[in-house]
CSV table of C-alpha atoms in Angstrom, one decimal:
chain,number,residue,atom,x,y,z
A,1,MET,CA,-25.9,19.4,-37.3
A,2,PRO,CA,-22.1,19.0,-37.1
A,3,ASN,CA,-20.6,15.6,-37.7
A,4,PHE,CA,-18.8,14.6,-34.6
A,5,GLN,CA,-16.0,12.5,-36.0
A,6,GLN,CA,-13.0,11.6,-34.1
A,7,GLY,CA,-10.0,13.9,-34.9
A,8,TRP,CA,-12.1,16.8,-35.8
A,9,THR,CA,-11.1,20.0,-33.7
A,10,GLY,CA,-14.9,20.3,-32.7
A,11,ASP,CA,-15.0,16.9,-31.5
A,12,PRO,CA,-17.4,17.2,-28.3
A,13,ALA,CA,-14.8,15.6,-26.2
A,14,VAL,CA,-12.3,18.2,-26.7
A,15,VAL,CA,-14.8,21.0,-26.5
A,16,LEU,CA,-16.2,19.7,-23.4
A,17,ALA,CA,-12.8,19.2,-21.8
A,18,GLN,CA,-11.7,22.8,-22.7
A,19,ARG,CA,-14.7,24.1,-21.1
A,20,MET,CA,-14.1,21.9,-17.9
A,21,GLY,CA,-10.7,23.5,-17.5
A,22,PHE,CA,-12.4,26.9,-17.1
A,23,ASP,CA,-15.2,25.6,-15.0
A,24,VAL,CA,-12.5,24.3,-12.5
A,25,LEU,CA,-10.9,27.4,-12.0
A,26,LYS,CA,-14.3,28.7,-10.6
A,27,GLN,CA,-14.5,25.9,-8.1
A,28,MET,CA,-11.0,26.3,-6.6
A,29,PHE,CA,-10.1,28.8,-4.2
A,30,TRP,CA,-6.8,29.5,-6.1
A,31,GLY,CA,-9.0,30.1,-9.3
A,32,ARG,CA,-10.4,33.5,-8.1
A,33,TRP,CA,-6.9,34.9,-8.9
A,34,ALA,CA,-6.0,32.9,-11.9
A,35,LYS,CA,-5.2,34.9,-15.1
A,36,PHE,CA,-3.8,33.7,-18.5
A,37,THR,CA,-0.8,35.2,-20.0
A,38,THR,CA,-2.7,35.4,-23.3
A,39,PRO,CA,-6.1,36.9,-23.9
A,40,GLY,CA,-8.8,34.2,-23.5
A,41,GLY,CA,-6.2,31.4,-22.6
A,42,VAL,CA,-5.2,30.7,-26.1
A,43,PRO,CA,-1.9,29.0,-26.8
A,44,VAL,CA,1.2,31.0,-27.2
A,45,SER,CA,2.3,31.4,-30.9
A,46,ASP,CA,4.2,33.8,-33.1
A,47,LYS,CA,0.9,36.0,-33.4
A,48,MET,CA,0.0,35.5,-29.7
A,49,ILE,CA,3.2,36.3,-27.5
A,50,PRO,CA,2.7,36.1,-23.6
A,51,ARG,CA,1.7,39.5,-21.8
A,52,VAL,CA,2.8,40.7,-18.4
A,53,THR,CA,0.1,39.4,-16.1
A,54,GLU,CA,-0.1,41.0,-12.8
A,55,SER,CA,-1.9,38.3,-10.7
A,56,PRO,CA,-1.1,36.0,-7.8
A,57,VAL,CA,-1.8,32.9,-10.2
A,58,VAL,CA,-0.4,33.0,-13.7
A,59,ILE,CA,-1.2,30.5,-16.3
A,60,GLN,CA,0.9,29.9,-19.3
A,61,ASN,CA,-0.9,27.9,-22.1
A,62,GLU,CA,2.3,27.6,-24.3
A,63,LEU,CA,2.9,23.7,-24.6
A,64,SER,CA,1.5,23.1,-28.0
A,65,GLN,CA,4.8,21.7,-29.3
A,66,GLY,CA,5.2,19.2,-26.5
A,67,LYS,CA,7.6,21.1,-24.3
A,68,SER,CA,8.2,19.7,-20.7
A,69,LEU,CA,9.6,22.4,-18.9
A,70,ILE,CA,8.8,26.4,-19.0
A,71,GLN,CA,11.5,28.7,-17.7
A,72,ILE,CA,10.2,32.0,-16.8
A,73,PRO,CA,13.0,34.6,-16.7
A,74,VAL,CA,13.7,37.7,-14.4
A,75,HIS,CA,16.4,40.1,-14.6
A,76,ARG,CA,17.9,40.8,-11.3
A,77,ASN,CA,18.3,44.5,-10.3
A,78,LEU,CA,21.5,46.4,-11.3
A,79,ASN,CA,23.4,47.0,-8.1
A,80,GLN,CA,26.6,49.0,-8.6
A,81,LEU,CA,27.2,52.7,-8.0
A,82,PRO,CA,26.8,55.0,-10.9
A,83,ARG,CA,29.8,56.8,-12.5
A,84,VAL,CA,29.9,60.5,-12.1
A,85,GLY,CA,31.4,63.7,-13.3
A,86,ASN,CA,34.4,62.7,-15.4
A,87,GLN,CA,34.8,59.1,-14.5
A,88,GLN,CA,35.3,56.6,-17.0
A,89,LEU,CA,32.3,54.4,-18.0
A,90,LYS,CA,34.3,52.0,-20.2
A,91,ASP,CA,35.2,48.7,-18.4
A,92,HIS,CA,32.5,49.6,-15.8
A,93,GLU,CA,29.7,48.1,-17.2
A,94,GLU,CA,27.4,45.8,-15.1
A,95,ARG,CA,26.9,42.3,-16.2
A,96,PRO,CA,23.3,41.3,-16.4
A,97,LYS,CA,22.1,38.5,-14.1
A,98,ILE,CA,19.2,36.5,-14.9
A,99,ASN,CA,17.3,34.1,-12.6
A,100,HIS,CA,14.5,31.5,-14.0
A,101,ALA,CA,11.4,30.0,-12.3
A,102,SER,CA,11.1,26.4,-13.6
A,103,VAL,CA,7.6,25.1,-14.4
A,104,PRO,CA,7.8,21.4,-15.3
A,105,ILE,CA,4.6,19.4,-16.5
A,106,ASP,CA,3.3,16.0,-16.4
A,107,VAL,CA,0.3,13.8,-17.1
A,108,LEU,CA,-2.6,14.1,-14.8
A,109,ARG,CA,-5.7,12.0,-15.3
A,110,HIS,CA,-8.5,10.1,-13.9
A,111,ALA,CA,-11.4,7.9,-15.1
A,112,GLU,CA,-15.0,7.0,-14.3
A,113,MET,CA,-16.5,3.5,-15.2
A,114,PRO,CA,-20.3,4.4,-16.2
A,115,TYR,CA,-20.9,1.0,-18.0
A,116,GLU,CA,-23.6,2.6,-20.4
A,117,GLY,CA,-24.2,2.1,-24.0
A,118,PHE,CA,-22.4,0.8,-27.1
A,119,PHE,CA,-19.7,3.0,-28.6
A,120,ASP,CA,-20.5,1.9,-32.2
A,121,GLN,CA,-24.0,2.5,-32.1
A,122,GLN,CA,-23.9,6.4,-32.6
A,123,ILE,CA,-21.4,9.2,-31.8
A,124,THR,CA,-24.2,11.1,-30.2
A,125,LYS,CA,-24.3,8.4,-27.4
A,126,GLN,CA,-20.7,9.1,-26.6
A,127,TYR,CA,-21.4,12.9,-26.4
A,128,ASN,CA,-24.6,12.1,-24.0
A,129,LEU,CA,-22.6,9.9,-21.8
A,130,LEU,CA,-19.6,12.6,-21.5
A,131,LYS,CA,-22.3,15.1,-20.4
A,132,ASN,CA,-23.5,12.7,-17.8
A,133,ALA,CA,-19.9,11.9,-16.6
A,134,ARG,CA,-18.9,15.6,-16.6
A,135,PRO,CA,-20.3,16.6,-13.1
A,136,ALA,CA,-18.4,13.9,-11.1
A,137,LEU,CA,-15.1,14.3,-13.2
A,138,LEU,CA,-15.3,18.3,-12.7
A,139,ARG,CA,-15.6,17.8,-9.0
A,140,TYR,CA,-12.8,15.4,-8.8
A,141,TYR,CA,-10.6,17.6,-11.0
A,142,ALA,CA,-11.2,20.7,-9.0
A,143,ARG,CA,-10.3,18.9,-5.6
A,144,VAL,CA,-7.3,17.5,-7.1
A,145,SER,CA,-6.3,21.0,-8.5
A,146,GLU,CA,-7.1,22.6,-5.3
A,147,TYR,CA,-5.1,20.1,-2.9
A,148,LEU,CA,-2.6,18.4,-5.0
A,149,GLN,CA,-1.6,20.7,-7.7
A,150,ALA,CA,-1.8,24.3,-6.7
A,151,SER,CA,-1.7,24.2,-2.9
A,152,TYR,CA,0.9,21.3,-3.0
A,153,ALA,CA,3.1,23.4,-5.2
A,154,MET,CA,3.0,26.3,-2.7
A,155,TYR,CA,4.2,24.2,0.0
A,156,TYR,CA,6.8,22.0,-1.7
A,157,GLY,CA,7.9,24.1,-4.8
A,158,PHE,CA,6.1,21.9,-7.5
A,159,SER,CA,2.6,20.2,-8.0
A,160,TYR,CA,2.0,16.5,-6.8
A,161,ASN,CA,1.9,15.1,-10.2
A,162,VAL,CA,5.3,16.5,-11.1
A,163,LEU,CA,7.1,15.5,-7.8
A,164,ASN,CA,5.7,12.1,-7.9
A,165,SER,CA,6.5,11.3,-11.5
A,166,SER,CA,9.4,9.1,-12.4
A,167,ASN,CA,10.0,11.4,-15.3
A,168,TRP,CA,11.5,14.2,-13.0
A,169,GLY,CA,13.0,11.8,-10.4
A,170,SER,CA,16.5,12.4,-11.3
A,171,HIS,CA,16.2,16.1,-12.4
A,172,SER,CA,18.5,18.6,-10.7
A,173,ILE,CA,15.8,21.5,-10.5
A,174,VAL,CA,12.6,19.5,-9.7
A,175,LYS,CA,12.9,18.5,-6.0
A,176,LYS,CA,11.0,19.1,-2.9
A,177,ASN,CA,11.8,22.2,-1.2
A,178,SER,CA,10.0,24.4,1.5
A,179,HIS,CA,9.2,28.0,0.9
A,180,PRO,CA,12.3,30.3,0.8
A,181,ASN,CA,10.4,32.9,2.8
A,182,CYS,CA,9.3,31.0,5.9
A,183,TYR,CA,8.3,33.0,9.1
A,184,VAL,CA,7.5,30.9,12.2
A,185,ALA,CA,5.9,32.5,15.2
A,186,GLY,CA,8.3,32.9,18.1
A,187,THR,CA,11.3,32.3,15.9
A,188,GLY,CA,11.0,34.8,12.9
A,189,LYS,CA,12.3,34.3,9.5
A,190,VAL,CA,14.0,30.9,9.3
A,191,SER,CA,17.6,31.0,8.6
A,192,GLY,CA,19.6,29.1,5.8
A,193,THR,CA,20.1,28.6,2.2
A,194,PRO,CA,16.6,27.6,0.8
A,195,GLY,CA,16.9,24.3,-1.2
A,196,THR,CA,19.3,22.7,1.5
A,197,SER,CA,18.9,20.2,3.9
A,198,THR,CA,20.1,22.4,6.6
A,199,TYR,CA,17.2,24.9,5.7
A,200,GLU,CA,14.6,22.2,6.1
A,201,THR,CA,16.1,21.0,9.3
A,202,ASN,CA,15.9,24.6,10.5
A,203,ILE,CA,12.2,25.0,9.7
A,204,GLY,CA,11.7,21.6,11.4
A,205,THR,CA,13.2,22.9,14.6
A,206,ALA,CA,11.2,26.1,14.6
A,207,VAL,CA,8.0,24.3,14.2
A,208,SER,CA,9.1,22.0,17.1
A,209,ASN,CA,9.5,25.0,19.2
A,210,LEU,CA,6.2,26.4,18.9
A,211,GLY,CA,4.1,26.8,21.8
A,212,ALA,CA,0.6,27.9,22.9
A,213,ALA,CA,1.8,31.5,23.0
A,214,ASN,CA,2.7,31.7,19.3
A,215,ASN,CA,-0.6,32.0,17.6
A,216,PHE,CA,-2.0,34.3,14.8
A,217,ASP,CA,-2.6,37.6,16.5
A,218,THR,CA,-2.3,41.3,16.0
A,219,GLY,CA,1.1,41.1,17.3
A,220,PHE,CA,2.4,38.7,14.7
A,221,LEU,CA,0.4,40.4,12.0
A,222,ARG,CA,2.2,43.7,12.8
A,223,PHE,CA,5.6,41.5,12.8
A,224,LEU,CA,4.9,40.3,9.4
A,225,ALA,CA,4.0,43.8,8.0
A,226,VAL,CA,7.4,45.3,8.7
A,227,GLN,CA,9.3,42.4,7.6
A,228,PRO,CA,11.9,43.2,4.7
A,229,GLU,CA,11.1,40.2,2.6
A,230,ILE,CA,7.4,40.6,3.3
A,231,ARG,CA,7.6,44.2,2.2
A,232,LYS,CA,9.4,43.2,-1.1
A,233,ILE,CA,6.2,41.1,-2.0
A,234,ALA,CA,4.6,42.9,-4.9
A,235,PRO,CA,1.3,44.1,-3.7
A,236,ILE,CA,-2.2,43.9,-5.2
A,237,VAL,CA,-3.1,47.6,-6.4
A,238,THR,CA,-6.8,48.3,-6.0
A,239,ASN,CA,-8.8,50.6,-8.4
A,240,GLU,CA,-8.4,53.2,-5.9
A,241,GLY,CA,-4.9,53.1,-5.5
A,242,ASN,CA,-4.6,51.2,-2.3
A,243,ARG,CA,-1.7,48.6,-2.1
A,244,LEU,CA,-2.8,45.5,-0.3
A,245,ARG,CA,-1.1,42.1,0.3
A,246,LEU,CA,-3.2,39.1,0.6
A,247,ILE,CA,-2.9,36.9,3.6
A,248,VAL,CA,-4.7,33.2,3.5
A,249,ALA,CA,-5.3,32.0,6.8
A,250,HIS,CA,-6.5,28.7,8.6
A,251,PRO,CA,-9.8,28.8,10.1
A,252,TYR,CA,-8.0,28.2,13.5
A,253,GLN,CA,-5.8,31.2,12.9
A,254,LEU,CA,-8.7,33.6,12.3
A,255,ILE,CA,-10.3,32.3,15.6
A,256,SER,CA,-6.9,33.4,17.5
A,257,LEU,CA,-7.1,36.8,15.5
A,258,LYS,CA,-10.8,37.5,16.5
A,259,ASN,CA,-10.1,36.5,20.1
A,260,ASP,CA,-7.3,39.2,20.2
A,261,SER,CA,-8.7,42.3,22.2
A,262,GLN,CA,-6.6,44.6,19.8
A,263,PHE,CA,-8.4,43.5,16.7
A,264,ASP,CA,-11.4,45.2,15.7
A,265,ASN,CA,-13.5,42.7,14.0
A,266,GLN,CA,-16.4,44.9,12.7
A,267,VAL,CA,-14.3,47.6,11.4
A,268,ALA,CA,-11.9,45.2,9.4
A,269,ALA,CA,-14.9,43.4,8.2
A,270,ALA,CA,-16.6,46.6,7.0
A,271,ARG,CA,-13.5,47.5,5.3
A,272,ALA,CA,-13.2,44.4,3.3
A,273,GLN,CA,-16.9,44.5,2.2
A,274,ALA,CA,-16.1,48.2,1.2
A,275,PHE,CA,-12.9,47.2,-1.1
A,276,ALA,CA,-14.4,44.4,-2.4
A,277,LYS,CA,-17.1,46.0,-4.3
A,278,ASP,CA,-15.0,47.4,-7.0
A,279,ASN,CA,-12.0,45.1,-6.8
A,280,PRO,CA,-12.4,41.5,-8.0
A,281,TYR,CA,-9.1,40.6,-6.3
A,282,LEU,CA,-10.7,41.1,-3.1
A,283,TYR,CA,-13.9,39.1,-3.4
A,284,GLY,CA,-14.3,36.8,-0.4
A,285,ALA,CA,-12.0,38.8,1.8
A,286,ARG,CA,-13.0,38.5,5.4
A,287,TYR,CA,-10.9,41.6,6.8
A,288,ILE,CA,-8.8,44.4,5.6
A,289,TRP,CA,-6.2,45.1,8.4
A,290,GLU,CA,-2.8,46.8,8.5
A,291,GLY,CA,-2.3,46.7,4.7
A,292,PHE,CA,-3.5,43.0,4.4
A,293,ALA,CA,-6.6,41.6,2.8
A,294,ILE,CA,-7.2,38.5,4.9
A,295,PHE,CA,-8.9,35.3,3.6
A,296,GLU,CA,-9.9,32.0,5.1
A,297,ALA,CA,-9.3,28.6,3.4
A,298,GLU,CA,-8.6,25.5,5.0
A,299,THR,CA,-8.1,23.7,1.7
A,300,VAL,CA,-4.8,26.0,1.1
A,301,CYS,CA,-3.8,26.4,4.7
A,302,TRP,CA,-2.7,23.0,6.0
A,303,PRO,CA,-1.5,21.6,9.5
A,304,VAL,CA,2.4,21.3,9.6
A,305,SER,CA,4.2,18.6,11.5
A,306,VAL,CA,7.8,17.2,11.9
A,307,SER,CA,9.2,13.9,10.7
A,308,GLY,CA,12.9,13.1,10.9
A,309,GLY,CA,13.4,16.7,12.0
A,310,LYS,CA,11.9,18.1,8.6
A,311,PRO,CA,8.7,19.9,8.0
A,312,VAL,CA,5.8,17.9,6.8
A,313,TYR,CA,3.1,20.1,5.3
A,314,GLY,CA,-0.6,18.6,5.5
A,315,PRO,CA,-1.5,15.0,6.2
A,316,SER,CA,1.6,12.9,6.6
A,317,SER,CA,-0.3,10.0,5.0
A,318,PHE,CA,-3.5,9.7,3.0
A,319,THR,CA,-5.4,7.2,1.2
A,320,ASP,CA,-7.8,9.1,-1.0
A,321,LEU,CA,-9.1,12.7,-1.4
A,322,ASP,CA,-11.6,12.4,1.5
A,323,ASP,CA,-9.1,11.2,3.8
A,324,PHE,CA,-6.8,13.9,2.8
A,325,GLU,CA,-9.6,16.4,3.4
A,326,SER,CA,-10.7,15.1,6.9
A,327,LYS,CA,-7.2,15.7,8.1
A,328,LEU,CA,-7.0,19.6,7.3
A,329,LEU,CA,-8.9,20.6,10.4
A,330,PRO,CA,-7.3,18.8,13.2
A,331,SER,CA,-8.8,17.7,16.4
A,332,SER,CA,-5.8,18.7,18.5
A,333,ALA,CA,-3.6,21.8,18.9
A,334,GLY,CA,-0.4,22.2,16.9
A,335,ALA,CA,1.1,24.0,13.9
A,336,VAL,CA,-0.8,25.4,11.1
A,337,ALA,CA,0.3,27.4,8.0
A,338,GLY,CA,-0.7,30.3,5.9
A,339,PHE,CA,0.3,32.4,3.2
A,340,VAL,CA,1.1,36.1,2.4
A,341,LEU,CA,0.4,36.5,-1.4
A,342,GLY,CA,1.3,39.3,-3.9
A,343,ILE,CA,2.0,39.2,-7.6
A,344,ASN,CA,3.4,36.0,-9.3
A,345,ALA,CA,2.9,33.7,-6.2
A,346,LEU,CA,2.0,30.8,-8.2
A,347,PHE,CA,2.6,29.7,-12.0
A,348,LYS,CA,0.7,27.2,-13.9
A,349,ALA,CA,1.8,25.5,-17.5
A,350,GLN,CA,-0.5,23.4,-19.5
A,351,SER,CA,-0.8,21.7,-22.7
A,352,ARG,CA,-4.0,22.4,-24.6
A,353,LEU,CA,-3.5,19.3,-27.1
A,354,VAL,CA,-4.2,16.6,-24.3
A,355,ASN,CA,-7.1,18.4,-22.5
A,356,GLN,CA,-9.8,16.2,-23.6
A,357,PHE,CA,-11.8,13.1,-22.5
A,358,LYS,CA,-10.7,9.8,-23.7
A,359,THR,CA,-13.1,6.7,-23.6
A,360,ARG,CA,-12.0,3.0,-23.0
A,361,VAL,CA,-14.1,0.2,-24.9
A,362,ASP,CA,-14.1,-3.6,-24.8
A,363,ASP,CA,-13.9,-5.7,-27.9
A,364,TYR,CA,-17.6,-5.4,-28.6
A,365,GLY,CA,-17.6,-1.8,-28.5
A,366,ALA,CA,-19.3,-1.1,-25.0
A,367,ILE,CA,-17.9,1.9,-23.2
A,368,LEU,CA,-16.2,0.7,-20.2
A,369,GLY,CA,-14.8,3.9,-18.7
A,370,ILE,CA,-14.3,7.9,-19.5
A,371,ALA,CA,-11.1,9.5,-18.6
A,372,TYR,CA,-10.3,13.3,-18.1
A,373,GLN,CA,-6.4,13.6,-19.0
A,374,THR,CA,-4.3,16.6,-19.1
A,375,ILE,CA,-0.8,17.6,-18.8
A,376,GLU,CA,0.1,20.3,-16.7
A,377,GLY,CA,2.2,21.4,-13.8
A,378,TYR,CA,2.3,24.3,-10.9
A,379,ALA,CA,5.3,25.7,-9.5
A,380,ARG,CA,5.8,28.5,-6.8
A,381,GLY,CA,7.3,31.5,-7.8
A,382,ASP,CA,10.8,30.7,-7.0
A,383,PHE,CA,13.3,32.5,-9.4
A,384,TRP,CA,16.5,30.5,-9.0
A,385,ASN,CA,19.9,32.0,-9.7
A,386,GLU,CA,21.4,30.0,-12.9
A,387,ASP,CA,24.3,32.5,-13.7
A,388,ASP,CA,26.8,32.8,-11.0
A,389,GLY,CA,27.6,31.4,-7.5
A,390,THR,CA,25.8,28.6,-6.0
A,391,ARG,CA,22.4,27.8,-7.0
A,392,GLY,CA,20.2,29.4,-4.7
A,393,GLU,CA,22.4,31.8,-3.4
A,394,TYR,CA,20.5,34.6,-5.2
A,395,LEU,CA,17.1,33.1,-4.9
A,396,ILE,CA,14.3,35.6,-5.4
A,397,ASN,CA,10.7,35.1,-4.6
A,398,ARG,CA,8.7,38.3,-4.6
A,399,GLY,CA,5.5,36.7,-4.9
A,400,SER,CA,4.8,35.1,-1.5
A,401,ALA,CA,5.9,34.1,2.1
A,402,LEU,CA,4.8,31.1,4.2
A,403,PHE,CA,3.9,31.7,8.0
A,404,ILE,CA,3.3,29.1,10.7
A,405,THR,CA,1.6,29.6,14.1
A,406,TYR,CA,0.4,27.4,16.8
A,407,GLU,CA,-3.4,27.1,16.9
A,408,SER,CA,-6.1,25.1,18.9
A,409,PRO,CA,-9.4,23.9,17.7
A,410,PRO,CA,-12.3,25.8,19.1
A,411,SER,CA,-13.9,24.1,22.3
A,412,THR,CA,-17.4,22.9,22.5
């Protein structure tokens, strides 16, 4: 039997916590699309370099040296016209331009107070207690990851633990900002430079102008399908070679779609079932229609309100996770959001060294609490210009788009 001593790499607290990280992915809506940049999720090292990962959610397990900010580069397309015939190439070289997506990390933790046993009696007691605490901590971490980490980052740019930490309060990059590809029914693509106050105000104005006619129907889907920024989103390619972009919609939005006489509910559902058989990315899709695989998730698609002229995504205030969750299906008509997703929609960075359980004991050795602690961060796939011009002037997001429509709850 192994000697479970503190500090040994096989400490059950560490083993259990690592396993818990994978279990959380299974419980999250976002987890169905999460892929590591290294096989098996092992940390990046000289012998295990990141690989290109074509998935909506990409996890980078690189932070074993205590880094606090990952920057993922992308080379912008070369754009100048080619030289032809006898034209001289010298002095006509095109300068490379690089954009970066920044993924900051910070502490995320929570504790349970079981009041059971004495820490100094036997180490296996600690192990049993951890096993008993695991289900509650797992459910908690899955809910936090779904609402305040992954989904929060898609709306505001970065996860809750990063944007609400004093460690990033004065950082020039880590700020709340709405999605750069934002489409509001009745308005179209919102104009303005992403990351500016004017852009946020323009979104707020468009949301305030929504009315009962601006719902999620076949007309709006067809509109999205031909928008240039939507068509630039890198699609998921199925095993049969079909190119599909993913839509995640609010339950109220799907009610409007099914009520549209031009939408063939049965055919779209049958297509989804047929496609999903051999394509894991499409598991759980409700419909396939007009080049979109459509999913339903109120945990991801939140109500939208306006405060001070700026958009507010999700509950404007909440006291705990139950309170947050209870406000995702509003009882009155209003604006709700959804997403178009492709490859590299969302990035996660995490540090394996602190993904472990911690115990709190009193001066007599009784265990007072058990905590799960991690250092991680989520960031939307925004690649900001860092080379020339105004920051944001050449912002690239080819992974996702946000859309907002006006929906009503079903009547009794």
